[in-house]
Amino acid sequence: MYEALKREIQSFENRTPGSHAAHQRASHRLPLGVGSNFRIYEPYPIFVRDALGGRLHDLDGNEYVDFNLCFGALMAGHCHPAVVRAVEERFKTGTMFGMPHELEAELAEEICARFPVEQVRFANSGTEATMHAIRLARGVTGRDRIIKTEGAYHGVHDSVMVSVKPKPDQFGDPEAPAQVPSSAGVPAGTIANTLVAPFNNLQAVERLFERYPGEVAAVIVEPIMMNVGICMPEAGYLSGLRQLSSRHGALLIFDEVKTGAKLARGGACEYFGVKPDLVCLAKSIGGGFPLAAFASSKAVMDAIAEHKVFHAGTYNTNPVVMAAGLATLRQVLTPAAYDHINRLNQRLVDGHRKIITQAGLSAYAIGAGANGALMLYPRPLRNYRDWIAIDVDLWKHYWFGMVNRGVLPQAHWWDEQWTISVAHTEADIDRHLAAFAEVAPALARAQQERSPKAESVRAGS
Ligand SMILES: Cc1ncc(COP(=O)(O)O)c(C=O)c1O
């Protein structure tokens, strides 16, 4: 670890003794001291006291402008008044029934009005949404295999815990990646059924279809890869997947857990003008509550209606979460909200670009809808294997530097991205940029010192 990074981490430790103590306590009773593996990082994670709108406070009372927003699940911001009101009302009339009620159809109608789908079933997490969508695709086609993207994350059920972050010594041929288990405990048979292709590589997908004729139930893809910062689909990639899937009798599943609410009212389907067979939604559609959905045509969803494919869940469509979802889609994520967020994101991306150039940093900034990222990479990423070349220490230097200046720029981990919420203001964007302007020159210096060219010059001198 280099000196400038060490200084930022020391400063973080000086500012956050409360988080350190809370983490030590939690570590006795929770593996890693956290409730989800993505929340742990060195030296210890920030523990939260409270959050409201676009602001968050840690246990030591430090305030952050929050662009992490629960891994992008809070385009509504924390505790949006419309969501809070709707939920408070529902608290008085029963929190769960395990019986039908009218909010279910209301929310399904809202989703069908935004996305090119005819029917919806609800769930409680993105993991559930992709799990049910894949089972439905298997049930409808009578096939077992699926194709997923190398490096893509679709939740933690067995079928998609394959090649999520495969290591270079495991991932094999770039044109035909190996199927690498991402956790112990995933059955070998399941791994064999999850075929892997690189993002932005239609030929690799086509080869898999040809190698396993009549065996592939579905292609599941995140329309913008948001598990490697932000990696955009090249022109023709998503429509190419559409054509290949149709030609080979497989269903195309868009995992819109992250993109769904945040790219446009109709998610990636609208943004890219491509119609998948199944759409998976979660995160920002719930306005801060555990709401997820998978949706498709009536013809596909009929497999559920005909009792061919089973879908159920005690907590599905509980009225509190349905009310939160309805308030979010009807009152928060309005056309005006998208305009506001797009404007702020443009300001943030443009500001980053200016600072990157001024500092001489080899990096780029990219935005899409409510999402954006500083990518410490010299040119636009094409796939997961580009992303693994990112200098992780440099990224940590950026993240701790921003956090020490009161801006939570994104979730910790260089595979994430920032989220703009309806609660953010121009002043918040300018604060974000001011912090980056302070950090960028030190980053550029560190980058130059650490570049292989600089090392060979040093070694030769
Ligand atoms: C693209 C994508 N799909 C699925 C999931 C899983 O969602 P959840 O964490 O709600 O299970 C995530 C979570 O980050 C995601 O980013």
PDB file of N, CA, C and O and ligand atoms in Angstrom, residues 125-127 130 153-155 222 255 257-258 283, ligand 1:
ATOM      1  N   SER A 125     -36.803  -9.718  -3.488  1.00  0.00           N
ATOM      2  CA  SER A 125     -35.396  -9.351  -3.735  1.00  0.00           C
ATOM      3  C   SER A 125     -35.063  -9.629  -5.191  1.00  0.00           C
ATOM      4  O   SER A 125     -35.761 -10.417  -5.858  1.00  0.00           O
ATOM      5  N   GLY A 126     -33.981  -9.019  -5.634  1.00  0.00           N
ATOM      6  CA  GLY A 126     -33.523  -9.264  -6.999  1.00  0.00           C
ATOM      7  C   GLY A 126     -33.157 -10.716  -7.205  1.00  0.00           C
ATOM      8  O   GLY A 126     -33.378 -11.288  -8.280  1.00  0.00           O
ATOM      9  N   THR A 127     -32.591 -11.329  -6.183  1.00  0.00           N
ATOM     10  CA  THR A 127     -32.245 -12.752  -6.264  1.00  0.00           C
ATOM     11  C   THR A 127     -33.477 -13.584  -6.588  1.00  0.00           C
ATOM     12  O   THR A 127     -33.464 -14.447  -7.475  1.00  0.00           O
ATOM     13  N   THR A 130     -34.693 -13.030 -10.335  1.00  0.00           N
ATOM     14  CA  THR A 130     -33.961 -13.741 -11.401  1.00  0.00           C
ATOM     15  C   THR A 130     -34.124 -15.256 -11.254  1.00  0.00           C
ATOM     16  O   THR A 130     -34.171 -15.984 -12.245  1.00  0.00           O
ATOM     17  N   TYR A 153     -23.463 -10.213 -12.254  1.00  0.00           N
ATOM     18  CA  TYR A 153     -24.076 -10.622 -10.990  1.00  0.00           C
ATOM     19  C   TYR A 153     -25.588 -10.570 -11.142  1.00  0.00           C
ATOM     20  O   TYR A 153     -26.134  -9.545 -11.576  1.00  0.00           O
ATOM     21  N   HIS A 154     -26.241 -11.656 -10.770  1.00  0.00           N
ATOM     22  CA  HIS A 154     -27.708 -11.683 -10.855  1.00  0.00           C
ATOM     23  C   HIS A 154     -28.319 -12.138  -9.539  1.00  0.00           C
ATOM     24  O   HIS A 154     -29.426 -12.676  -9.531  1.00  0.00           O
ATOM     25  N   GLY A 155     -27.588 -11.976  -8.416  1.00  0.00           N
ATOM     26  CA  GLY A 155     -28.086 -12.460  -7.131  1.00  0.00           C
ATOM     27  C   GLY A 155     -27.341 -13.716  -6.720  1.00  0.00           C
ATOM     28  O   GLY A 155     -26.336 -14.084  -7.333  1.00  0.00           O
ATOM     29  N   GLU A 222     -27.621  -8.421 -17.984  1.00  0.00           N
ATOM     30  CA  GLU A 222     -27.880  -7.098 -17.440  1.00  0.00           C
ATOM     31  C   GLU A 222     -27.605  -6.131 -18.596  1.00  0.00           C
ATOM     32  O   GLU A 222     -26.483  -6.083 -19.104  1.00  0.00           O
ATOM     33  N   ASP A 255     -32.098  -8.645 -16.863  1.00  0.00           N
ATOM     34  CA  ASP A 255     -32.024  -8.411 -15.419  1.00  0.00           C
ATOM     35  C   ASP A 255     -31.951  -6.903 -15.229  1.00  0.00           C
ATOM     36  O   ASP A 255     -30.887  -6.301 -15.349  1.00  0.00           O
ATOM     37  N   VAL A 257     -32.678  -5.335 -12.437  1.00  0.00           N
ATOM     38  CA  VAL A 257     -32.698  -5.037 -11.002  1.00  0.00           C
ATOM     39  C   VAL A 257     -32.098  -3.652 -10.752  1.00  0.00           C
ATOM     40  O   VAL A 257     -32.615  -2.861  -9.961  1.00  0.00           O
ATOM     41  N   LYS A 258     -31.015  -3.338 -11.455  1.00  0.00           N
ATOM     42  CA  LYS A 258     -30.400  -2.019 -11.284  1.00  0.00           C
ATOM     43  C   LYS A 258     -30.885  -1.023 -12.330  1.00  0.00           C
ATOM     44  O   LYS A 258     -31.099   0.134 -12.032  1.00  0.00           O
ATOM     45  N   LYS A 283     -34.692  -3.388  -6.368  1.00  0.00           N
ATOM     46  CA  LYS A 283     -34.007  -2.167  -5.921  1.00  0.00           C
ATOM     47  C   LYS A 283     -34.893  -0.924  -6.006  1.00  0.00           C
ATOM     48  O   LYS A 283     -35.833  -0.795  -5.237  1.00  0.00           O
TER      49      LYS A 283
HETATM   50  C1  LIG B   1     -28.067  -6.878 -11.636  1.00  0.00           C
HETATM   51  C2  LIG B   1     -28.466  -7.467 -10.314  1.00  0.00           C
HETATM   52  N1  LIG B   1     -29.269  -8.533 -10.287  1.00  0.00           N
HETATM   53  C3  LIG B   1     -29.671  -9.096  -9.142  1.00  0.00           C
HETATM   54  C4  LIG B   1     -29.237  -8.601  -7.928  1.00  0.00           C
HETATM   55  C5  LIG B   1     -29.674  -9.238  -6.660  1.00  0.00           C
HETATM   56  O1  LIG B   1     -30.573  -8.416  -5.989  1.00  0.00           O
HETATM   57  P1  LIG B   1     -30.800  -8.587  -4.421  1.00  0.00           P
HETATM   58  O2  LIG B   1     -29.567  -8.113  -3.744  1.00  0.00           O
HETATM   59  O3  LIG B   1     -32.005  -7.756  -4.135  1.00  0.00           O
HETATM   60  O4  LIG B   1     -31.050 -10.051  -4.177  1.00  0.00           O
HETATM   61  C6  LIG B   1     -28.400  -7.476  -7.904  1.00  0.00           C
HETATM   62  C7  LIG B   1     -27.925  -6.918  -6.636  1.00  0.00           C
HETATM   63  O5  LIG B   1     -27.073  -6.074  -6.578  1.00  0.00           O
HETATM   64  C8  LIG B   1     -27.999  -6.908  -9.132  1.00  0.00           C
HETATM   65  O6  LIG B   1     -27.168  -5.843  -9.174  1.00  0.00           O
END
